[in-house]
Amino acid sequence: MQTYGNPDVTYGWWAGNAGVTNKSGKFIAAHIAHTGLIAFAAGGSTLWELARYNPEIPMGHQSSIFLAHLASIGIGFDEAGAWTGAGVASIAIVHLVLSMVYGAGGLLHSVLFVGDMQDSEVPQARKFKLEWDNPDNQTFILGHHLLFFGVACIWFVEWARIHGIYDPAIGAVRQVEYNLNLTNIWNHQFDFLAIDSLEDVLGGHAFLAFLEITGGAFHIATKQVGEYTKFKGAGLLSAEAILSFSCAGLGWMAVVAAFWCAQNTTVYPEAWYGEALILKFGIAPYWIDSVDLSGGPAFFGHTTRAALANVHYYFGFFFLQGHLWHALRAMGFDFKRILKEPLPAQLYE
């Protein structure tokens, strides 16, 4: 992390990243514990939404975000094809159980296992040490992340092909074969908000799976090509810089998801998320419902779609601000100097 030349720099208890910056074992512990928190939130929120769900009111008008996601991938339907919530409680409980497993794993890596992987007795584990300014080390770790992303895409494609997902065009769950048409995939980069074919959606995920697994294998197997120059990040690549890259990726994905959720009714069916939204501009862009739910039972008087889109957008906005903050710090900018430096003389004239 940026120390501005201070060899004895200390961080407050709230600066959690500082405690794991150069300790890969602790870094893994934090990752696992964070996964446990996510699993707990998913399981607990799903049970809460299921307990308050009213079958007489459209799901999209009840701000049931977790139920809507499960219904979209074909979970919770009976043999007649009607949504009943069948199996949803079991999925929630599995998440709660997994959260305990992840929590235990986080504690084990934090308390019992080595704090730095380069001190491990397992040769393979030592490869996952953290050398922030070493591109070979960073791309090796990046490659493994890409492999997991690719496997997740394959899981989704195969789930849709074998089990089936909800198709709003027919109002039922059906099996979907992916359409691996590279021309369509390229064109949908520019019109993804209006995509209305589940086959094309799955084709894009199949292509991503190939791209991510191929890229992952490439990053794991190869080393830095040529001289490590400033153009490739020499002198800039650091823990803070990589944190800024991560914030940028998360922020961009959140903003794209917000726009897609707000307008697309194929991937986000009206039956589960509510009607498409209207984009408004105030201090910042925001979406409002196209139907009036002010007197209804919806949580905070909004549809599921409105809650999901706006929360994604504002989280994305703040992630991008975090990206700029950490990127500038990685480049050596000291924000504390803003308060220390005198104001320009022109401001007093």
XYZ file of C-alpha atoms in Angstrom, residues 143-262:
120
model
C -5.136 -16.975 -14.475
C -6.683 -19.057 -11.698
C -9.397 -16.450 -11.180
C -10.234 -16.562 -14.879
C -10.517 -20.357 -14.757
C -13.150 -20.135 -12.016
C -15.077 -17.480 -13.941
C -15.056 -19.743 -16.994
C -16.300 -22.723 -14.996
C -19.133 -20.567 -13.590
C -20.189 -19.632 -17.129
C -20.153 -23.305 -18.151
C -22.287 -24.173 -15.126
C -24.899 -21.597 -16.161
C -24.923 -22.740 -19.794
C -25.302 -26.397 -18.819
C -27.968 -25.593 -16.225
C -30.048 -23.822 -18.865
C -29.484 -26.643 -21.356
C -30.303 -29.545 -19.003
C -32.629 -28.127 -16.345
C -34.005 -25.075 -18.123
C -34.591 -21.431 -17.199
C -37.665 -19.214 -17.231
C -38.666 -17.860 -20.641
C -40.992 -14.831 -20.362
C -42.041 -15.281 -23.997
C -43.970 -18.459 -23.085
C -44.336 -17.864 -19.345
C -42.730 -21.174 -18.415
C -39.412 -22.877 -17.719
C -37.804 -24.438 -20.783
C -34.477 -25.922 -21.799
C -32.317 -23.505 -23.775
C -29.588 -24.514 -26.233
C -26.907 -21.862 -26.600
C -26.458 -20.129 -29.965
C -22.716 -19.708 -30.445
C -22.946 -17.174 -33.267
C -19.901 -14.902 -33.096
C -21.530 -12.250 -35.270
C -24.505 -12.027 -32.908
C -22.207 -11.967 -29.893
C -20.256 -9.061 -31.377
C -23.396 -7.136 -32.326
C -24.969 -7.618 -28.901
C -22.151 -5.586 -27.369
C -24.038 -2.538 -28.612
C -27.684 -3.585 -28.238
C -27.601 -5.838 -25.182
C -30.292 -3.757 -23.491
C -32.786 -4.933 -26.118
C -31.686 -8.581 -26.421
C -34.759 -10.850 -26.554
C -33.284 -14.283 -27.267
C -32.286 -16.613 -24.440
C -30.318 -18.649 -26.973
C -28.159 -15.602 -27.683
C -27.750 -14.908 -23.951
C -26.476 -18.423 -23.391
C -24.305 -18.201 -26.504
C -22.591 -15.168 -25.019
C -21.925 -17.076 -21.798
C -20.538 -20.041 -23.747
C -18.185 -17.716 -25.606
C -17.134 -16.087 -22.321
C -16.410 -19.518 -20.842
C -14.068 -20.328 -23.734
C -12.413 -16.909 -23.573
C -11.901 -16.967 -19.802
C -10.594 -20.528 -19.589
C -8.244 -19.951 -22.531
C -7.057 -16.685 -21.005
C -6.661 -18.327 -17.615
C -4.524 -21.124 -19.020
C -2.437 -18.575 -20.936
C -1.784 -16.460 -17.850
C -0.879 -19.495 -15.742
C 1.459 -21.052 -18.318
C 3.290 -17.997 -19.667
C 5.800 -15.552 -18.276
C 6.383 -11.858 -18.890
C 7.274 -11.344 -22.566
C 10.118 -8.933 -23.188
C 11.388 -6.229 -20.857
C 9.153 -5.131 -18.004
C 8.747 -1.473 -19.005
C 6.774 1.471 -17.621
C 4.246 0.848 -20.376
C 3.610 -2.576 -18.839
C 3.293 -1.158 -15.321
C 6.869 -1.056 -14.031
C 6.993 1.377 -11.143
C 3.202 1.469 -10.982
C 2.133 -2.129 -10.379
C 1.477 -2.401 -6.645
C -1.098 -3.600 -4.132
C -2.850 -0.236 -4.325
C -2.843 -0.233 -8.128
C -4.345 -3.730 -8.311
C -6.971 -2.718 -5.744
C -7.867 0.200 -8.020
C -8.158 -2.165 -11.010
C -10.499 -4.400 -9.008
C -12.680 -1.444 -7.997
C -12.876 -0.329 -11.626
C -13.989 -3.790 -12.782
C -16.632 -4.085 -10.066
C -17.893 -0.573 -10.707
C -18.203 -1.088 -14.446
C -20.033 -4.404 -14.039
C -22.444 -2.851 -11.531
C -23.293 0.067 -13.842
C -23.835 -2.239 -16.832
C -26.016 -4.541 -14.700
C -28.062 -1.539 -13.555
C -28.840 -0.399 -17.107
C -29.567 -3.966 -18.241
C -31.848 -4.729 -15.301
C -33.709 -1.426 -15.695
